[in-house]
Coordinates of C-alpha atoms in Angstrom, one line a residue:
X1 CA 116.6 59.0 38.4
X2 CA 113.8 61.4 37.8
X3 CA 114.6 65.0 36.9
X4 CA 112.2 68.5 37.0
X5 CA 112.2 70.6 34.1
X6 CA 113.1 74.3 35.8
X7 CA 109.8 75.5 34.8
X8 CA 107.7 72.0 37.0
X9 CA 109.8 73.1 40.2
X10 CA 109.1 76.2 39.8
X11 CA 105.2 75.7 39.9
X12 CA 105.6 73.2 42.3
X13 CA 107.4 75.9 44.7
X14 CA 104.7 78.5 43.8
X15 CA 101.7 76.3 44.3
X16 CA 103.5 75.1 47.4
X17 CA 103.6 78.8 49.3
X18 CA 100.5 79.4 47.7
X19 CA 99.1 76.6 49.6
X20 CA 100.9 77.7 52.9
X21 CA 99.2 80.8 52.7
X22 CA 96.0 79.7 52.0
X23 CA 96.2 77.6 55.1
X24 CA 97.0 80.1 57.2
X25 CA 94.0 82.0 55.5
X26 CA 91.8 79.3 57.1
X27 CA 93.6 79.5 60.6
X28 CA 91.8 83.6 60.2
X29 CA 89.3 82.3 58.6
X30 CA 88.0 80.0 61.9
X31 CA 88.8 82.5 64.1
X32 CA 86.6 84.8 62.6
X33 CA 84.2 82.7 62.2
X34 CA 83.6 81.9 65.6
X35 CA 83.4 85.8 66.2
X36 CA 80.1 85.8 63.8
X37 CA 79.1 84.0 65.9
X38 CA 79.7 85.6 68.9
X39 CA 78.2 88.2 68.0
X40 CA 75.0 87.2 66.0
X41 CA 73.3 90.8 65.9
X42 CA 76.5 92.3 63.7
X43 CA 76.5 89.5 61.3
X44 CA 73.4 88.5 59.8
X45 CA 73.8 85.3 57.2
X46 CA 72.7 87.7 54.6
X47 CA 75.2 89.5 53.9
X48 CA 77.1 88.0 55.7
X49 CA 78.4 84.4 54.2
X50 CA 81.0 82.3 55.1
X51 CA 82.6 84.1 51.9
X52 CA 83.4 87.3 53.6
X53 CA 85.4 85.9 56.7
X54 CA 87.0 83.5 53.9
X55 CA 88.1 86.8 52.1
X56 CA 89.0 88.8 54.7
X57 CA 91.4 85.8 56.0
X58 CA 92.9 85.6 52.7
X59 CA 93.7 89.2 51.9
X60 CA 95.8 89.4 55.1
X61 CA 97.3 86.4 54.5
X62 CA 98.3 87.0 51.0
X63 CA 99.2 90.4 52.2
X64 CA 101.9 89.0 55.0
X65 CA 102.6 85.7 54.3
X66 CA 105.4 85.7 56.4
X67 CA 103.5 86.4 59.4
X68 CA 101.7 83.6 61.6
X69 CA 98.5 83.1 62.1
X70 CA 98.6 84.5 65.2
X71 CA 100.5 87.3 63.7
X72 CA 97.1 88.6 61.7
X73 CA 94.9 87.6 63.7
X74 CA 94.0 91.2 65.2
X75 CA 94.4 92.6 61.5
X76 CA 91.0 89.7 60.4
X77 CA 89.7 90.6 63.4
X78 CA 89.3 94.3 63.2
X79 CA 88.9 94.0 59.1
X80 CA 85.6 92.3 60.5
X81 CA 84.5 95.1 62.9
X82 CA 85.5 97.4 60.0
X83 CA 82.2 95.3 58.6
X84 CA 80.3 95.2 60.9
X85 CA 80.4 99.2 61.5
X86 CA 79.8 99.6 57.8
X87 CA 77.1 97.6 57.5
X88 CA 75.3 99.0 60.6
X89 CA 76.0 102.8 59.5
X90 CA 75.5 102.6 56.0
X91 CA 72.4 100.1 55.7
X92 CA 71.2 99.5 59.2
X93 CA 71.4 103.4 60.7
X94 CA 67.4 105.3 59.8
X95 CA 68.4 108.5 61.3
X96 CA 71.8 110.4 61.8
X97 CA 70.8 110.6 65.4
X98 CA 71.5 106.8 65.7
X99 CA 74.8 107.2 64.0
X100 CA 76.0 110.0 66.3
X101 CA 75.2 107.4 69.5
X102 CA 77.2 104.4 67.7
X103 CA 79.8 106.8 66.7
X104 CA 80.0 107.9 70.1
X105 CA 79.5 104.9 72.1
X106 CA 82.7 103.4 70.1
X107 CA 84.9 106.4 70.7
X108 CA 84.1 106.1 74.3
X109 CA 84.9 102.1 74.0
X110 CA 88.3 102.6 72.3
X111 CA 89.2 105.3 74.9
X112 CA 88.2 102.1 78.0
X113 CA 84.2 102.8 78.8
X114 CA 82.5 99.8 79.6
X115 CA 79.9 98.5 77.1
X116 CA 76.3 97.9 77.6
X117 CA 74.8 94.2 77.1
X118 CA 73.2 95.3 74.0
X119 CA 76.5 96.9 72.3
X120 CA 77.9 94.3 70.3
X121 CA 80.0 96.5 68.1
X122 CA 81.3 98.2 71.1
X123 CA 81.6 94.6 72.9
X124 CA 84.0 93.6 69.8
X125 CA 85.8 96.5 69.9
X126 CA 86.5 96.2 73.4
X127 CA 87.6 92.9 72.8
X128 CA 90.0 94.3 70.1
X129 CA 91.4 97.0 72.7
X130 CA 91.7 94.4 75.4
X131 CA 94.4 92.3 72.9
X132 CA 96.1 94.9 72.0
X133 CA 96.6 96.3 74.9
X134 CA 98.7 93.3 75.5
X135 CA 101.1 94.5 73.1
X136 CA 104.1 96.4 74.0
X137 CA 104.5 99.0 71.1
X138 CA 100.2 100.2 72.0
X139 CA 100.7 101.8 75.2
X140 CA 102.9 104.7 73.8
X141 CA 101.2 105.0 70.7
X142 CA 97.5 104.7 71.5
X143 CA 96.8 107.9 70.5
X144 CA 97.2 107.0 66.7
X145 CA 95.0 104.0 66.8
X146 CA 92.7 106.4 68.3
X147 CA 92.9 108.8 65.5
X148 CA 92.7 105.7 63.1
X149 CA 89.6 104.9 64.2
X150 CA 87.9 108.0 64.7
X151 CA 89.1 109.1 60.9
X152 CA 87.2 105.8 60.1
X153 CA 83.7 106.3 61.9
X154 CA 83.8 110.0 60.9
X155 CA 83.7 109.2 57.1
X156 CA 81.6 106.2 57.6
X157 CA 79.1 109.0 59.0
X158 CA 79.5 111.4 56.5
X159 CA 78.8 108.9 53.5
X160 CA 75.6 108.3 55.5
X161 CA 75.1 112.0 55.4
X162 CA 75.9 112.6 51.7
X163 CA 73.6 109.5 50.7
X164 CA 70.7 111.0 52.6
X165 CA 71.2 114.2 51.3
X166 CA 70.8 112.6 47.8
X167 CA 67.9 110.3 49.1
X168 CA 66.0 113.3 50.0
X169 CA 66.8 116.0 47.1
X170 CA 68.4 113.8 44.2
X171 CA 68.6 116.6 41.7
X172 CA 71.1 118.4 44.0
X173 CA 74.7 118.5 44.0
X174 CA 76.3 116.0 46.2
X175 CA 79.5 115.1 47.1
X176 CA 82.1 115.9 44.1
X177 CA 84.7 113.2 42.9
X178 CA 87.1 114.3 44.4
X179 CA 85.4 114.8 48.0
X180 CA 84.8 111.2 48.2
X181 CA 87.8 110.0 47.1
X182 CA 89.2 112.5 50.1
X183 CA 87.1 110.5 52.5
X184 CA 88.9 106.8 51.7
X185 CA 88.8 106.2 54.9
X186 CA 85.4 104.7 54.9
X187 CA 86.9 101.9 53.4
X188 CA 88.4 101.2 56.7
X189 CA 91.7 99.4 55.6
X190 CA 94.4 102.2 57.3
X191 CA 92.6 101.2 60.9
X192 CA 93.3 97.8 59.8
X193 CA 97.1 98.6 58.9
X194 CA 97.4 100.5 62.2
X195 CA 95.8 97.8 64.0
X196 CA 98.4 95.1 62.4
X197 CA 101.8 97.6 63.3
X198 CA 100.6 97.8 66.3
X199 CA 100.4 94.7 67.4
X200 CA 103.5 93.3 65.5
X201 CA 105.1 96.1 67.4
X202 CA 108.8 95.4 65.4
X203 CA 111.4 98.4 65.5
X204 CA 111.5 99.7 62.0
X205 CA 107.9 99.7 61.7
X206 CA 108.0 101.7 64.6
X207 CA 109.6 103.8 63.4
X208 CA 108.7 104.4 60.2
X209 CA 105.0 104.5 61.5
X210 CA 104.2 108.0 60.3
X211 CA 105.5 106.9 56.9
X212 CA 103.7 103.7 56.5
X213 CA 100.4 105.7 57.3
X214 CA 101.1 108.1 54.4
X215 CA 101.7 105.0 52.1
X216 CA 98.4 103.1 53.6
X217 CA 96.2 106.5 52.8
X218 CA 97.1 106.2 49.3
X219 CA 97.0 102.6 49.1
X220 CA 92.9 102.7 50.5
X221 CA 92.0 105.4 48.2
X222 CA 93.3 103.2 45.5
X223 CA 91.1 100.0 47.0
X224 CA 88.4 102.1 47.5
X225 CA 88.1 102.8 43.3
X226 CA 88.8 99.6 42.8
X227 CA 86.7 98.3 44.7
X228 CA 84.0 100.8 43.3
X229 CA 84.5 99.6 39.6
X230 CA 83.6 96.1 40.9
X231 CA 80.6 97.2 42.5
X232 CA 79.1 99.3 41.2
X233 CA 76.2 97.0 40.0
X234 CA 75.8 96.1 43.9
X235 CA 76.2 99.6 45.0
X236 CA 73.7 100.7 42.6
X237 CA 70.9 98.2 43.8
X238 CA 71.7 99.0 48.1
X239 CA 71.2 102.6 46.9
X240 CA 75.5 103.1 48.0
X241 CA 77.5 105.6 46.7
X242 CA 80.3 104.8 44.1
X243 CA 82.9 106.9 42.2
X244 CA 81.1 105.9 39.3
X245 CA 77.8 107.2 40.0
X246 CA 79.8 111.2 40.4
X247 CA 81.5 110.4 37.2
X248 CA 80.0 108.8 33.9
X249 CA 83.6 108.6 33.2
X250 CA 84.8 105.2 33.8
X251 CA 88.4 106.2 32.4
X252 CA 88.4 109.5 35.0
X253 CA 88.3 106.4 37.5
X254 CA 90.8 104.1 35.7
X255 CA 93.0 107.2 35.1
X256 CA 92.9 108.3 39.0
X257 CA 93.7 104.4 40.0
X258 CA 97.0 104.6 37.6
X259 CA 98.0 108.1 39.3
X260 CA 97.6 107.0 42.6
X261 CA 99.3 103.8 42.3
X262 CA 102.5 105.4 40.8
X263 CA 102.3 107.9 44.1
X264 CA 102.4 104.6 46.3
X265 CA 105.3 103.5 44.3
X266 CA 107.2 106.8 44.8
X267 CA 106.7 106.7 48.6
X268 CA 106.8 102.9 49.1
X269 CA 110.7 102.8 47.2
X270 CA 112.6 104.5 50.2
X271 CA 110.7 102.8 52.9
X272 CA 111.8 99.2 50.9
X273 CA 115.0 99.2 52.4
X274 CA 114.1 101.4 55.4
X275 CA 111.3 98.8 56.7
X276 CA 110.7 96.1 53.6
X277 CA 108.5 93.6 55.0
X278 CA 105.9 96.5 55.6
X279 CA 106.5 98.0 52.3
X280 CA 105.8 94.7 50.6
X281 CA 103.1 94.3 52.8
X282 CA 101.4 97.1 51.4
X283 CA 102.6 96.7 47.8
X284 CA 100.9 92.9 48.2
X285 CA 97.5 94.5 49.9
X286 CA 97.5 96.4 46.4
X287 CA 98.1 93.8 44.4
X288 CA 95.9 91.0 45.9
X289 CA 92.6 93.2 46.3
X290 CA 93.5 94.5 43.0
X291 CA 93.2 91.5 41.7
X292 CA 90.4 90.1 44.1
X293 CA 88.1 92.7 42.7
X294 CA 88.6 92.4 39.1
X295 CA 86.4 88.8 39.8
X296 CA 83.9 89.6 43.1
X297 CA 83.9 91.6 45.7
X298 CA 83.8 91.2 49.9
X299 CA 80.0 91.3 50.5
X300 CA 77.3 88.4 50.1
X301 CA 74.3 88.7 48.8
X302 CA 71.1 90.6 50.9

């Protein structure tokens, strides 16, 4: 007979659920994949590589690995548009007049218009609406989704705004610190989050929804300095903004990560035994893209 040490079954139980996750990772991973190509005009090859839907897949999976594939499969998918709005507000948009009609043409999307041939951020959108609409928990609650997003676009647009102001008169003040870490929600993931409850549609996430927002604000303004001490070299050379470039101070950022992340542990502890598989999902979402970023970050190369 044959015996394990403790410490061999024990990496042979990790690597074995790491390896479930992963494949259900892949299960997003297609599916997203087929939506790039769907939709050509939102996903150029550069930046966007087979890498980002990879990532994106395996973030939500590593987040809820509980869940099936079909389970996340809205939260990959609008992650994605998340993308695909960024990229065509931040580094596609010439003039804030184009960013008003996106902005507004995807309002009027999420609230049913129909989309025009040309629209394919408002044709995935729709396509986003239309499967959640299938879910029982959206019809009642539509109205926060709708805030989601709108919160989203509106900070996308005014990064745009503070970036051209800088653009055109660089020796002016722009925005402080502390305003852009106020407008997180650029970075999109709380639409995602919204987008996910929504469609899992169980009863204590319902009804600890208000809750789990608070929680997922904190937890994106956390990703988004994270994510900013990644890339900043990136941001730098696309001409984006970073928390870096309105503070020399690389501790005032490392110092403002610990803070925040001892918030989300004071609000996530009573909503563990309240609704725990959503407070572990967002206590894994911190973790993973923690991690994640410490080696690379979402985007390919231009």
């Amino acid at each position: 007979m044959h015996t394990v040490s403790s410490s061999a079954a024990a990496n042979l139980q990790s690597a074995a659920e790491n390896g479930r996750i992963c494949a259900i990772a892949i299960h997003g991973q297609r599916d997203l994949a087929e939506h790039t190509r769907a939709y050509p005009g939102l996903f150029p090859a550069r930046p966007f590589d087979p890498a980002v839907s990879a990532a994106i897949s395996l973030a939500t999976a590593f987040a809820a690995p509980w869940c099936t594939p079909e389970q996340l499969r809205l939260a990959n998918r609008a992650a994605l548009w998340v993308f695909a709005a960024d990229w065509l507000i931040d580094y596609r948009a010439t003039t804030d007049d184009e960013i008003v009609a996106l902005v507004d043409r995807c309002r009027a999307v999420a609230h049913g218009a129909a989309t025009g041939p040309d629209d394919e951020l408002g044709r995935f959108l729709a396509d986003i609406v239309a499967e959640l609409d299938q879910a029982p928990a959206f019809a009642a609650r539509r109205d926060r989704w709708w805030a989601e997003l709108d919160r989203t676009l509106t900070a996308m647009h005014r990064e745009w705004r503070w970036r051209a102001a800088r653009r055109a008169a660089p020796a002016e003040a722009g925005p402080t610190f502390a305003d852009y870490l106020d407008n997180a929600d650029n970075f999109g993931s709380t639409f995602v989050n919204v987008t996910h409850w929504l469609r899992l549609g169980d009863g204590p996430t319902l009804a600890h929804l208000t809750e789990l927002i608070t929680v997922s604000r904190e937890v994106q303004r956390v990703l988004r300095l994270v994510n900013d001490l990644a890339s900043i070299k990136r941001d730098t050379t696309w001409g984006d903004l970073n928390a870096l470039l309105l503070t020399a101070d690389r501790g005032v950022v490392e110092d403002q990560i610990g803070h925040l992340v001892d918030r989300c542990r004071d609000l996530l502890r009573p909503l563990e035994i309240r609704c725990p598989n959503q407070a572990a999902y967002l206590s894994r979402q911190l973790g993973y893209t923690s991690g994640f970023y410490r080696v690379t970050d979402f985007w390919g190369e231009l």
